[in-house]
Short mmCIF file of C-alpha atoms in Angstrom, two decimals:
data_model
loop_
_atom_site.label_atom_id
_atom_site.label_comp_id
_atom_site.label_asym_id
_atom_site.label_seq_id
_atom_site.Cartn_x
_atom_site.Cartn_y
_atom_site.Cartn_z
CA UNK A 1085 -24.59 0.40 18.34
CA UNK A 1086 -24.13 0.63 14.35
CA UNK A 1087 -22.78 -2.65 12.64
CA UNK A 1088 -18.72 -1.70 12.83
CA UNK A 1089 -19.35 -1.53 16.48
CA UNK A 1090 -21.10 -4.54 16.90
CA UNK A 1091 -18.59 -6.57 14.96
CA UNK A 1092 -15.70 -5.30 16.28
CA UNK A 1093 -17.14 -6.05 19.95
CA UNK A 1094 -18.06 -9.90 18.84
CA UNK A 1095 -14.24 -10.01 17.38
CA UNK A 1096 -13.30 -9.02 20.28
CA UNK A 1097 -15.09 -11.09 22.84
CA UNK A 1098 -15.02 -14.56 20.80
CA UNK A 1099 -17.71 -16.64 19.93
CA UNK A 1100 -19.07 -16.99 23.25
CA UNK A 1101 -20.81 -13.66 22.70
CA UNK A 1102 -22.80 -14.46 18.67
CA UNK A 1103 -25.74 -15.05 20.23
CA UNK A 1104 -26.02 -11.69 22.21
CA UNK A 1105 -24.31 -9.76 19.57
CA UNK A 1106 -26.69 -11.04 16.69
CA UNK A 1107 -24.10 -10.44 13.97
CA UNK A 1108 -23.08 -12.75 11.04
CA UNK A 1109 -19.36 -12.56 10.10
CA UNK A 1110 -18.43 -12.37 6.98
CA UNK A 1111 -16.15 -15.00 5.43
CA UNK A 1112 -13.25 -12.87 6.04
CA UNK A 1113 -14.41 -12.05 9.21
CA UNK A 1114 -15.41 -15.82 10.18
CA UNK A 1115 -11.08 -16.09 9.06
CA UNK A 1116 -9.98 -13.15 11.40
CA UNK A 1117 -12.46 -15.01 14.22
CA UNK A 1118 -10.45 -18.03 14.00
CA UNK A 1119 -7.19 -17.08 14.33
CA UNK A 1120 -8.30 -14.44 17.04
CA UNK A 1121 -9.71 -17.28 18.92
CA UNK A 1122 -6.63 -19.68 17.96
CA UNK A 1123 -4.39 -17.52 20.10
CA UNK A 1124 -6.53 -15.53 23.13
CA UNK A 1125 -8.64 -18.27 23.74
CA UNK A 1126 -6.56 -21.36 23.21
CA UNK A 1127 -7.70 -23.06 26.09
CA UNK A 1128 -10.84 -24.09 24.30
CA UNK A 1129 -10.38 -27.30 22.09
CA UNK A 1130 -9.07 -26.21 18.79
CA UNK A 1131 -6.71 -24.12 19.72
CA UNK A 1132 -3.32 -23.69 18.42
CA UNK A 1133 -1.40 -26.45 20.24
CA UNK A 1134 1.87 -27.01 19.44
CA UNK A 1135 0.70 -28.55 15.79
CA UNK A 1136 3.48 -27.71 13.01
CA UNK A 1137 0.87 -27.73 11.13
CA UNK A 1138 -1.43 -25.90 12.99
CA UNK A 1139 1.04 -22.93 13.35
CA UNK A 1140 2.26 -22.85 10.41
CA UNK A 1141 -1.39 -22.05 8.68
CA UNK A 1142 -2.12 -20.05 11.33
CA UNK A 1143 1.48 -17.64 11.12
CA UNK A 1144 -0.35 -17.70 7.24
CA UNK A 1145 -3.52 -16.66 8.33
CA UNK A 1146 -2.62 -13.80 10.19
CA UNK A 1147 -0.17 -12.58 7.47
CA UNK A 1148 -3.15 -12.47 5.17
CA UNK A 1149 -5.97 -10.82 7.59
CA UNK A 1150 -3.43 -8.27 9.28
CA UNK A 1151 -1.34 -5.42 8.71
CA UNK A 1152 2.42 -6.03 9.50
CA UNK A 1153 2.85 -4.20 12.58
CA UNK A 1154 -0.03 -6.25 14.42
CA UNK A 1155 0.95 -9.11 13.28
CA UNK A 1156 4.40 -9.17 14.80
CA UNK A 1157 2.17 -8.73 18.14
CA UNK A 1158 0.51 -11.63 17.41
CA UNK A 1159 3.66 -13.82 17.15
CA UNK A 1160 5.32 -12.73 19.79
CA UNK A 1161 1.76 -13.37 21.98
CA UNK A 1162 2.32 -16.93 20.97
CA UNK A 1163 5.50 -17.17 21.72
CA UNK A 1164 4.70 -15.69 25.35
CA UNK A 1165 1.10 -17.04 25.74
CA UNK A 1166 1.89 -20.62 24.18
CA UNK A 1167 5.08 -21.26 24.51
CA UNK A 1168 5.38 -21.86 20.86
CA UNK A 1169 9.18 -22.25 20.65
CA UNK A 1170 8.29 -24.54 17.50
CA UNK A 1171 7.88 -21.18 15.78
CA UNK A 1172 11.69 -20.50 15.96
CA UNK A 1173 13.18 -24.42 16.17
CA UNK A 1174 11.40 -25.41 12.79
CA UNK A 1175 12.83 -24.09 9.60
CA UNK A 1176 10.10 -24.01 7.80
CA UNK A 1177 7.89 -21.80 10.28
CA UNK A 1178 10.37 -19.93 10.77
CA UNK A 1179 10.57 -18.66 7.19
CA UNK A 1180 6.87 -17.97 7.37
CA UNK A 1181 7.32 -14.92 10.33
CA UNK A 1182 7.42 -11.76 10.09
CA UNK A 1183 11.23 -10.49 11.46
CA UNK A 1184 11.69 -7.83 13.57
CA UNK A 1185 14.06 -6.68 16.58
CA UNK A 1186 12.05 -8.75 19.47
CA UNK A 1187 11.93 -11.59 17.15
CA UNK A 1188 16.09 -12.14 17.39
CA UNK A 1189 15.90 -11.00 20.57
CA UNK A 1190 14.22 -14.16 21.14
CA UNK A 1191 16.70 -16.41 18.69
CA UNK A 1192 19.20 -14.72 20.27
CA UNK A 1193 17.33 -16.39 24.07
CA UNK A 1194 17.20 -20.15 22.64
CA UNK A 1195 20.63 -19.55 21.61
CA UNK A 1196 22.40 -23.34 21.15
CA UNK A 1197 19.06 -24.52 21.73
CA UNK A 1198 18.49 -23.77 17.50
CA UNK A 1199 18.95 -27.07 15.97
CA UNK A 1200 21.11 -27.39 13.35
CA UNK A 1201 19.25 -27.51 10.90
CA UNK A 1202 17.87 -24.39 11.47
CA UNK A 1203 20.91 -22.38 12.52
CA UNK A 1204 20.91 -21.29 8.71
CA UNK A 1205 17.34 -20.03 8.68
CA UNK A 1206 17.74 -18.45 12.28
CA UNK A 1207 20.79 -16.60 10.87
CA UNK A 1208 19.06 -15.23 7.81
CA UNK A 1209 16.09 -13.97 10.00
CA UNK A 1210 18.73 -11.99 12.05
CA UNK A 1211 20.50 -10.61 9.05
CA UNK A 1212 17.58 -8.80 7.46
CA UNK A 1213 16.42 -7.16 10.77
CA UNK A 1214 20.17 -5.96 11.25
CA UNK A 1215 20.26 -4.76 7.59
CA UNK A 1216 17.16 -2.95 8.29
CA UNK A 1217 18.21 -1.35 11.23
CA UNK A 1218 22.35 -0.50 9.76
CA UNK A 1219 20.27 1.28 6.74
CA UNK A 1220 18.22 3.03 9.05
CA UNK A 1221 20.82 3.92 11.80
CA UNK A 1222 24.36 3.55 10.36
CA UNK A 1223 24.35 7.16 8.42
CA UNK A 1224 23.07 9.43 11.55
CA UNK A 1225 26.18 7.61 14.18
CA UNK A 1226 28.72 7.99 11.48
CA UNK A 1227 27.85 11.75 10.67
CA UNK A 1228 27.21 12.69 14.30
CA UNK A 1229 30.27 11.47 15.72
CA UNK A 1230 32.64 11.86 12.54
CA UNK A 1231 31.33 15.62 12.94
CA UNK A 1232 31.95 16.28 16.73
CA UNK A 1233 35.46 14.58 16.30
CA UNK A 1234 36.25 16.45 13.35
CA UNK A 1235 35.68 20.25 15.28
CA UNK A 1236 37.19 18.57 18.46
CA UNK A 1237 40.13 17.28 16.35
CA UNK A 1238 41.01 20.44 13.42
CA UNK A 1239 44.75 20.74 13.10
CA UNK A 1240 45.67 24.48 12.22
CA UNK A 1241 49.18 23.84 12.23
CA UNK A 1242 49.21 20.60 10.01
CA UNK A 1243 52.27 19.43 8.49
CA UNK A 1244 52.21 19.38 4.57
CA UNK A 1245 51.01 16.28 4.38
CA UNK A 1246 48.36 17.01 6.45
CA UNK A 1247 47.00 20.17 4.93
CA UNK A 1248 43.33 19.78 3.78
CA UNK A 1249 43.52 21.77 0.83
CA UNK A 1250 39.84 22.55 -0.21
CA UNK A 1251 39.29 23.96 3.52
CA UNK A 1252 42.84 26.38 3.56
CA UNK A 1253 41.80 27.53 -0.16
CA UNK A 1254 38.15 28.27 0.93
CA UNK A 1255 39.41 29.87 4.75
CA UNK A 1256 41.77 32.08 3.08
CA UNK A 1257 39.85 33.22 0.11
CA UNK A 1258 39.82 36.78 1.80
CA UNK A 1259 43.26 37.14 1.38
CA UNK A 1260 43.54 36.83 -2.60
CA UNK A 1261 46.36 38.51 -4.40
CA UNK A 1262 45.08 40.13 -7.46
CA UNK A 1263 48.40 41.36 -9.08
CA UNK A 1264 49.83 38.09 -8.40
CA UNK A 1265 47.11 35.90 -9.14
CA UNK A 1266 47.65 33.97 -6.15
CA UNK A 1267 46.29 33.60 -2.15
CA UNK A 1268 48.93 33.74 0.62
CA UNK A 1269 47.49 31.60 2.91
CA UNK A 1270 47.74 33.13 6.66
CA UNK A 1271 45.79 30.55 7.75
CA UNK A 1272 46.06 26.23 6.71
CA UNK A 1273 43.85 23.77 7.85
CA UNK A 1274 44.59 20.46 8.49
CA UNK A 1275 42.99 16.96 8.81
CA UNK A 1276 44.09 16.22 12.52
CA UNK A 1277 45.46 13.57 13.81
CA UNK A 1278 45.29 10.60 11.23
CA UNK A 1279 48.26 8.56 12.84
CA UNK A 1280 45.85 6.70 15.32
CA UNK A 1281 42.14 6.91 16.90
CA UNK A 1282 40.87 9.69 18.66
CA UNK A 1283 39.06 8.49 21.08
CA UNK A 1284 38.35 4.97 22.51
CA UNK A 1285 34.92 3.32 23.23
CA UNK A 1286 34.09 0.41 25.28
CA UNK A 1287 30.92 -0.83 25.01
CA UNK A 1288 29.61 -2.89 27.95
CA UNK A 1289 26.24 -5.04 27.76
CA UNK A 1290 24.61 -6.86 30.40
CA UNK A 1291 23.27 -9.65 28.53
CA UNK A 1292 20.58 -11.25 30.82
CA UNK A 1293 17.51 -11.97 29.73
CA UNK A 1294 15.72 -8.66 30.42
CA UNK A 1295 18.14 -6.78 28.26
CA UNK A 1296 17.72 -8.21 24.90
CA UNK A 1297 16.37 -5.84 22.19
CA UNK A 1298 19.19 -2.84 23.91
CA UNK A 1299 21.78 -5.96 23.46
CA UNK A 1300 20.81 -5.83 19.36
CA UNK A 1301 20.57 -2.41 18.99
CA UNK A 1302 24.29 -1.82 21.12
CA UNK A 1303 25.85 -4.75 18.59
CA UNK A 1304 24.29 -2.49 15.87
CA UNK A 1305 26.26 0.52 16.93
CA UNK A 1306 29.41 -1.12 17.63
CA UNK A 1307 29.46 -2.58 14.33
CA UNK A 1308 29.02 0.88 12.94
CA UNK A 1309 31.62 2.48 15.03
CA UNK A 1310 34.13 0.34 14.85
CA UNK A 1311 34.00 0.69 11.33
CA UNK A 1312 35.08 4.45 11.77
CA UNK A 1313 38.73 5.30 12.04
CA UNK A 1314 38.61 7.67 14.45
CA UNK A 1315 37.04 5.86 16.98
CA UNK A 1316 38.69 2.48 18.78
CA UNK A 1317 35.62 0.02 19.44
CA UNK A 1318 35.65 -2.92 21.96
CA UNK A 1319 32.46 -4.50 22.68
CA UNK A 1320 32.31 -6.60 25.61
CA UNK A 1321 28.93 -8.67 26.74
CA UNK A 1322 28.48 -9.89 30.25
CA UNK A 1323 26.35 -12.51 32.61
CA UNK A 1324 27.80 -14.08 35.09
CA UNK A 1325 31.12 -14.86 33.02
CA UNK A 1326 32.44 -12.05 30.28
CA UNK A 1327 33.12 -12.15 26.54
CA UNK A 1328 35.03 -9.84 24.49
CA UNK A 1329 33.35 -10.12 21.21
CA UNK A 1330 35.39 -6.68 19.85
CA UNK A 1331 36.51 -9.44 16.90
CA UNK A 1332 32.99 -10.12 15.45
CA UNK A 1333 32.18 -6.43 15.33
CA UNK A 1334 33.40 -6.39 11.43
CA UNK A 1335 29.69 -8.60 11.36
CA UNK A 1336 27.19 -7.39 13.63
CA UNK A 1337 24.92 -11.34 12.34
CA UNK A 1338 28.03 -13.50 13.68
CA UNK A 1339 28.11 -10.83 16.63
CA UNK A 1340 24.35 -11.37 17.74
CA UNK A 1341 24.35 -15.08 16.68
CA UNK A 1342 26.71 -15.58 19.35
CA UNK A 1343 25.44 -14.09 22.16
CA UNK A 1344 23.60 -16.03 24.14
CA UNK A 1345 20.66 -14.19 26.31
CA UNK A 1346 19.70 -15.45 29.72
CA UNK A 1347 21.50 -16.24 33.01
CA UNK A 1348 22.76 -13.97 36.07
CA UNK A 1349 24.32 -10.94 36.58
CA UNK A 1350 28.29 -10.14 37.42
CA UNK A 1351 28.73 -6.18 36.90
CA UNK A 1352 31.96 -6.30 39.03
CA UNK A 1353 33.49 -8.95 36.73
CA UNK A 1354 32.92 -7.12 33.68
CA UNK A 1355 33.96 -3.65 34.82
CA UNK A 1356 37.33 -5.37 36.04
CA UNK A 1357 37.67 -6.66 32.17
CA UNK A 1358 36.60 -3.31 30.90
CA UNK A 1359 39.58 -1.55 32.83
CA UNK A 1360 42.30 -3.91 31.69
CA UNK A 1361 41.48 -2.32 28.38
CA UNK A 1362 41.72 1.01 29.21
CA UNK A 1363 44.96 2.41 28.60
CA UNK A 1364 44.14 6.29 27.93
CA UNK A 1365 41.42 6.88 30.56
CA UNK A 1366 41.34 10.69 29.76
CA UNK A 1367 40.21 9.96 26.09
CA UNK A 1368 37.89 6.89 26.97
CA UNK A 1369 34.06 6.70 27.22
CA UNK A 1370 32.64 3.75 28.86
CA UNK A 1371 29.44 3.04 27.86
CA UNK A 1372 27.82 0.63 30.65
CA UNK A 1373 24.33 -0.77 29.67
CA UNK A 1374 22.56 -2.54 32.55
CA UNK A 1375 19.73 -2.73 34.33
CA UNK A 1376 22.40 -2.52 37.44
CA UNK A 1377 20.87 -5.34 39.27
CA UNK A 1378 24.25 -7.06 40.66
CA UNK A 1379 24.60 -10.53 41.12
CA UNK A 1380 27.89 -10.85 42.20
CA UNK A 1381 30.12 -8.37 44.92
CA UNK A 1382 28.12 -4.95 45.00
CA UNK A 1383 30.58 -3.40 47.12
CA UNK A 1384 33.61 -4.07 44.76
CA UNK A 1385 31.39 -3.50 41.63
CA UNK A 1386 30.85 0.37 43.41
CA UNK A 1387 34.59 0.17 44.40
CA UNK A 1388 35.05 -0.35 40.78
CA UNK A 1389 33.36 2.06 39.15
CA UNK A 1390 34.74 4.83 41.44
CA UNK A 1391 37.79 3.84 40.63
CA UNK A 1392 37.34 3.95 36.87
CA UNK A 1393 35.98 7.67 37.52
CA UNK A 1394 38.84 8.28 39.20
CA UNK A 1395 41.25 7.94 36.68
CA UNK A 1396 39.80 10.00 34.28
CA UNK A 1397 37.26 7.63 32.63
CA UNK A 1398 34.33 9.21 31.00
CA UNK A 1399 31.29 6.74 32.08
CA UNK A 1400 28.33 6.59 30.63
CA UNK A 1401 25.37 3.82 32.09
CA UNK A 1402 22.22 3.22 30.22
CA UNK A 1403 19.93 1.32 31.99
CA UNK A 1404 18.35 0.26 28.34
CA UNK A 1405 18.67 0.89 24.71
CA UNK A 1406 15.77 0.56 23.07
CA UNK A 1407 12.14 1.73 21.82
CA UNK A 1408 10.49 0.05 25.26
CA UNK A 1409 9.54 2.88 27.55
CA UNK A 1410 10.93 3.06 31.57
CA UNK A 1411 12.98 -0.16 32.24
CA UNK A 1412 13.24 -1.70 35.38
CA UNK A 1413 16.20 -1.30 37.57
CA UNK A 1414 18.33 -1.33 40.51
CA UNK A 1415 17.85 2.44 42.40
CA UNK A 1416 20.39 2.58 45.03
CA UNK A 1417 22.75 1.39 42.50
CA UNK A 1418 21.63 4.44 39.93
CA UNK A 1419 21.68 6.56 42.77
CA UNK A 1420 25.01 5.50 43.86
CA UNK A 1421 26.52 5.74 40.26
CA UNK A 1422 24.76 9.31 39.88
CA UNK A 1423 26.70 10.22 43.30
CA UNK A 1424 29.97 9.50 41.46
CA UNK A 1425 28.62 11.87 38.42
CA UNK A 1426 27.90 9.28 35.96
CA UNK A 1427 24.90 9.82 33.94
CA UNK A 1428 22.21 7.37 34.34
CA UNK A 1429 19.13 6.96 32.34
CA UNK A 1430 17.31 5.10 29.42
CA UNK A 1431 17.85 6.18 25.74
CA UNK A 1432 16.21 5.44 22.67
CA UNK A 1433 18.57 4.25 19.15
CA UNK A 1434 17.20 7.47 17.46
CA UNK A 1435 18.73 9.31 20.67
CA UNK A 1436 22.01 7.31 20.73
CA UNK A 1437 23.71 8.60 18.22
CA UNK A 1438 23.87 12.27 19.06
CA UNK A 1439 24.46 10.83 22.40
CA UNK A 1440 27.95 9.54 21.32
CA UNK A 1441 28.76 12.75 19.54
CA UNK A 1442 28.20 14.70 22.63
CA UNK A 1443 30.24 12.06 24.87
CA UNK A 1444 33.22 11.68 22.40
CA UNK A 1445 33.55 15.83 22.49
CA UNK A 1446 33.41 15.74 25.90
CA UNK A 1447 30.07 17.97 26.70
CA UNK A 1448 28.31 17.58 29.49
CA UNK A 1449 26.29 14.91 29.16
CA UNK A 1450 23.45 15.81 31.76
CA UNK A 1451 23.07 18.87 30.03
CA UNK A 1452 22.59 17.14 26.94
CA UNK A 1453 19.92 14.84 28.34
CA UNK A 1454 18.25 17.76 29.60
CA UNK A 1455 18.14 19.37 26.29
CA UNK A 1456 16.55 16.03 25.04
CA UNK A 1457 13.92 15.95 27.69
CA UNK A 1458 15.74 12.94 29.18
CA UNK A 1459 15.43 12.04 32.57
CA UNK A 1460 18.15 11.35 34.92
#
């Protein structure tokens, strides 16, 4: 083997192997080695420990000898391997990590367990990961749904205080009077319906632990939804017990800050809430994200849902939402919700938007996974 191959073998195997490899690290190298060793072989003495100190020149270390995207798998191997909850409990080390979307997801697990005195940190560390991901995912929902609404919802036979002027000039163009220097216009074009929303979405979220990263991205989108007009949000997170967090949606931080991850599973419960606040099913989408696993009354949680299909609610379940590959789930519940003709299936944030559009104007949906190579 040449020399890359024989240091990236000893890097890989620990120090246990220097004598068969015959290959002298570098000082850098001799750096990487240690915190390598630090973490995937921390039963040996010298390991990482639970040390403040220890971690916090470590989180250092691998900031330095590491590009960013490995080094949020490092942390979040510590956190797993090691148990390391000192990473997110001290203020201090906290500051020192790298934020991204599992990293909340496992604030958002310790939930009240945060002391105090690093609630303020904590809270900061979810902010920039949600500003990062509004920037990234707040223009696509609001131009894919504000489009489909707008062709589901044109008015041509506004009142005049309705007319959308630019759009009747530019539709009747054809129709220019040259001796009078004027355009009759055959045709006006109006801005729809601005009295009230057009459609209503309820947003749904199992919030045990398994389900935490689709929990974020959901509280994303129903922050950026609710901030449209035209669509009526409600968000509404579930465990055993239900909370109706359609309030904190105007701040998708305080949103996620309060949510706390972890504990059972009561679909029926929720889906009983969710219908109370239905009151036009016809023009209502019911998003439903959940692994399905039921931990309370699986007959009445089916006896539910069929009965929300029956009255004209438009249901939607997505067993996650999120970047993660094939979830795990309940199948005889899928299969029993796909009997009812409710879509069921994973879906990626990139995806969710035009997933929305296609909902709110009322296409059908398994089509539209099928166009998306999605699989039902």
């Amino acid at each position: 083997m040449d020399d890359n191959a024989v240091k990236r073998w000893r890097l890989v195997l620990g120090k246990e192997t220097q004598d068969e490899l015959e290959y002298t690290l570098t000082r850098e190298e001799a750096g990487i080695d240690r915190t390598l060793e630090a973490l995937y072989n921390s039963e040996r003495k010298g390991g990482l420990g639970a040390s403040s100190p220890n971690v916090s020149r470590w989180l250092g270390d691998i900031r330095e000898y590491f590009p960013t995207s490995v080094v949020k798998v490092m942390q979040q191997d510590a956190l797993k391997r090691l148990k390391l909850t000192s990473m997110l409990t001290e203020p201090e080390m906290l500051e020192t990590i790298v934020p991204d979307i599992q990293l909340v997801a496992n604030l958002m697990t310790l939930g009240k367990l945060i002391p105090e005195k690093t609630k303020a940190t904590a809270r900061e560390v979810i902010r920039k990961v949600v500003d990062q991901l509004m920037q990234k995912l707040a223009a696509p929902t609001q131009q894919a749904i504000t489009g489909s609404l707008n062709r589901a919802a044109r008015n041509t036979r506004p009142r005049h205080n309705e007319i959308n002027w630019p759009e009747t000039i530019r539709k009747n163009l054809k129709h220019y009077q040259p001796d009078y220097q004027t355009i009759i216009p055959e045709v006006r074009i109006g801005y729809g319906r601005k009295r009230k929303a057009l459609k209503d979405v309820v947003l749904c979220i199992d919030q045990s632990g398994s389900m935490g990263t689709s929990v974020i991205y959901s509280g994303i989108f129903g922050s950026v939804m609710a901030s449209m007009p035209a669509v009526a949000t409600k968000m509404v997170v579930f465990d055993t017990s239900v909370a109706d967090l359609t309030e904190e949606l105007n701040d998708p931080v305080d949103l996620l800050f309060g949510v706390q991850l972890g504990g059972g599973t009561d679909i029926h419960k929720a889906l009983s809430y969710c219908q109370q606040l239905v009151t036009r099913p016809l023009d209502t989408v019911l998003v439903l994200i959940s692994d399905l696993y039921e931990g309370g009354n699986e007959v009445e949680m089916r006896k539910k849902v069929a009965q929300l299909v029956d009255s004209g609610v438009q249901i939607i379940t997505l067993l996650a939402l999120n970047n993660e590959g094939a979830p795990f789930y309940d199948h005889k519940n899928a299969e029993f919700f796909a009997s009812l003709g409710i879509p069921v299936f994973a879906c990626t944030p990139d995806q969710f938007p035009d997933l929305m559009a296609a909902a709110l104007s009322k296409q059908d949906i398994a089509s539209w996974a099928g166009s998306n190579d999605i699989k039902l």
